[in-house]
Short mmCIF file of C-alpha atoms in Angstrom, two decimals:
data_model
loop_
_atom_site.label_atom_id
_atom_site.label_comp_id
_atom_site.label_asym_id
_atom_site.label_seq_id
_atom_site.Cartn_x
_atom_site.Cartn_y
_atom_site.Cartn_z
CA VAL A 1 -199.03 41.02 -31.88
CA ARG A 2 -195.79 39.52 -30.74
CA LEU A 3 -195.50 38.05 -27.28
CA ALA A 4 -192.48 36.88 -25.36
CA ALA A 5 -192.63 35.11 -22.02
CA SER A 6 -189.75 35.24 -19.59
CA GLY A 7 -188.94 34.57 -15.98
CA GLY A 8 -188.87 30.81 -15.97
CA GLY A 9 -186.17 28.79 -14.33
CA LEU A 10 -185.33 26.05 -11.89
CA VAL A 11 -186.88 26.31 -8.45
CA GLN A 12 -187.28 23.97 -5.53
CA ALA A 13 -190.67 22.71 -4.48
CA GLY A 14 -192.39 25.28 -2.34
CA GLY A 15 -190.64 28.12 -4.09
CA SER A 16 -191.96 31.00 -6.16
CA LEU A 17 -191.45 32.49 -9.59
CA ARG A 18 -192.80 35.47 -11.47
CA LEU A 19 -193.36 35.05 -15.17
CA SER A 20 -193.68 38.04 -17.44
CA CYS A 21 -195.06 38.33 -20.94
CA ALA A 22 -194.22 41.43 -22.90
CA ALA A 23 -196.32 42.34 -25.90
CA SER A 24 -195.16 44.32 -28.88
CA THR A 25 -198.34 46.06 -29.86
CA GLN A 26 -199.88 49.46 -29.33
CA THR A 27 -203.25 47.86 -28.66
CA PHE A 28 -202.27 45.59 -25.76
CA SER A 29 -205.02 47.00 -23.55
CA SER A 30 -207.65 45.77 -25.99
CA TYR A 31 -206.69 42.11 -25.57
CA ASP A 32 -207.64 39.54 -23.02
CA MET A 33 -204.62 37.53 -21.95
CA GLY A 34 -204.09 33.96 -20.90
CA TRP A 35 -201.38 31.73 -19.56
CA PHE A 36 -201.13 28.11 -20.62
CA ARG A 37 -198.59 25.44 -19.96
CA GLN A 38 -197.45 22.26 -21.59
CA ALA A 39 -195.67 19.55 -19.71
CA LEU A 40 -193.53 17.08 -21.57
CA GLY A 41 -195.73 14.63 -23.41
CA LYS A 42 -198.96 16.33 -22.42
CA ASP A 43 -201.46 18.65 -24.06
CA ASP A 44 -201.70 22.37 -23.48
CA GLU A 45 -203.27 23.15 -20.13
CA PHE A 46 -205.05 26.36 -19.25
CA VAL A 47 -203.58 28.11 -16.21
CA ALA A 48 -205.09 31.58 -15.85
CA ALA A 49 -206.70 34.40 -17.79
CA ILE A 50 -207.28 38.11 -17.33
CA ASN A 51 -209.54 40.45 -19.20
CA TRP A 52 -208.41 43.55 -21.06
CA SER A 53 -208.74 45.90 -18.10
CA GLY A 54 -207.45 43.55 -15.44
CA GLY A 55 -210.75 43.71 -13.66
CA SER A 56 -211.62 40.08 -14.19
CA THR A 57 -209.51 36.98 -13.75
CA PHE A 58 -210.07 33.25 -13.97
CA TYR A 59 -207.93 30.34 -12.82
CA ALA A 60 -207.61 26.65 -13.39
CA GLU A 61 -208.33 24.64 -10.27
CA SER A 62 -204.67 23.69 -10.09
CA ALA A 63 -203.70 27.36 -9.96
CA LYS A 64 -206.26 28.71 -7.54
CA GLY A 65 -204.76 29.99 -4.33
CA ARG A 66 -201.19 29.62 -5.61
CA PHE A 67 -200.99 31.64 -8.82
CA THR A 68 -201.96 35.25 -9.51
CA ILE A 69 -202.36 36.75 -12.95
CA SER A 70 -202.07 40.50 -13.38
CA ARG A 71 -201.30 43.02 -16.07
CA ASP A 72 -199.84 46.47 -16.51
CA ASN A 73 -201.28 48.06 -19.61
CA ARG A 74 -198.82 50.94 -19.35
CA LYS A 75 -196.01 48.44 -19.82
CA ASP A 76 -197.84 46.13 -22.25
CA THR A 77 -197.04 43.25 -19.93
CA VAL A 78 -198.95 40.46 -18.24
CA TYR A 79 -197.60 38.60 -15.23
CA LEU A 80 -198.07 35.26 -13.58
CA ASP A 81 -196.95 35.11 -9.97
CA MET A 82 -196.57 31.51 -8.89
CA SER A 83 -196.03 30.35 -5.35
CA ASN A 84 -195.92 27.05 -3.47
CA LEU A 85 -194.71 25.37 -6.63
CA THR A 86 -194.68 21.61 -6.94
CA PRO A 87 -193.00 19.28 -9.44
CA ASP A 88 -196.39 18.96 -11.16
CA ASP A 89 -196.03 22.61 -12.20
CA THR A 90 -193.01 21.74 -14.34
CA ALA A 91 -193.83 22.76 -17.91
CA VAL A 92 -193.23 25.28 -20.63
CA TYR A 93 -195.43 28.27 -19.90
CA TYR A 94 -196.92 30.30 -22.73
CA CYS A 95 -198.82 33.55 -22.81
CA ALA A 96 -201.54 34.23 -25.32
CA ALA A 97 -203.63 37.19 -26.45
CA GLY A 98 -207.16 37.20 -27.76
CA THR A 99 -210.49 38.92 -27.79
CA GLN A 100 -212.18 36.62 -25.31
CA MET A 101 -211.08 35.45 -21.91
CA GLY A 102 -211.39 31.75 -22.50
CA VAL A 103 -209.89 28.53 -21.21
CA SER A 104 -209.28 26.93 -24.57
CA PRO A 105 -206.21 27.60 -26.71
CA ASP A 106 -208.68 28.22 -29.54
CA ASP A 107 -209.93 31.30 -27.71
CA TYR A 108 -206.63 33.07 -28.34
CA ASP A 109 -205.22 34.46 -31.53
CA TYR A 110 -201.62 35.22 -30.68
CA TRP A 111 -199.05 33.13 -28.88
CA GLY A 112 -195.62 33.90 -27.60
CA ARG A 113 -192.44 31.99 -27.14
CA GLY A 114 -192.69 29.97 -23.95
CA THR A 115 -190.53 29.92 -20.88
CA GLN A 116 -189.48 26.74 -19.09
CA VAL A 117 -190.38 26.27 -15.45
CA THR A 118 -188.79 23.34 -13.68
CA VAL A 119 -189.66 22.51 -10.09
CA SER A 120 -187.39 20.09 -8.30
CA SER A 121 -188.59 17.93 -5.44
#
């Protein structure tokens, strides 16, 4: 499974971005998906996860109410809609695929190239 995140960029505080993660696999709908981020000098941080069907989602406290994870299994793509961004959201965002919808990086088997999100104050 190959994953590639896109959609990052520079945005002002309070702004919004939509990240996409395209998967190159014919079995995308069998995977749970997660978004993680890593700020400079910090460890990976769980952001959000969605189960294989899209019927179940889970968010980090920092993401609740501001971020929405969704997926389109017809397009083999998972999304992360982010709003009301703050400078604390600045990080490289990664998508991951696995067979359990967990909050630990160890719960996922496949990782994609990240996309940089920078929020200016």
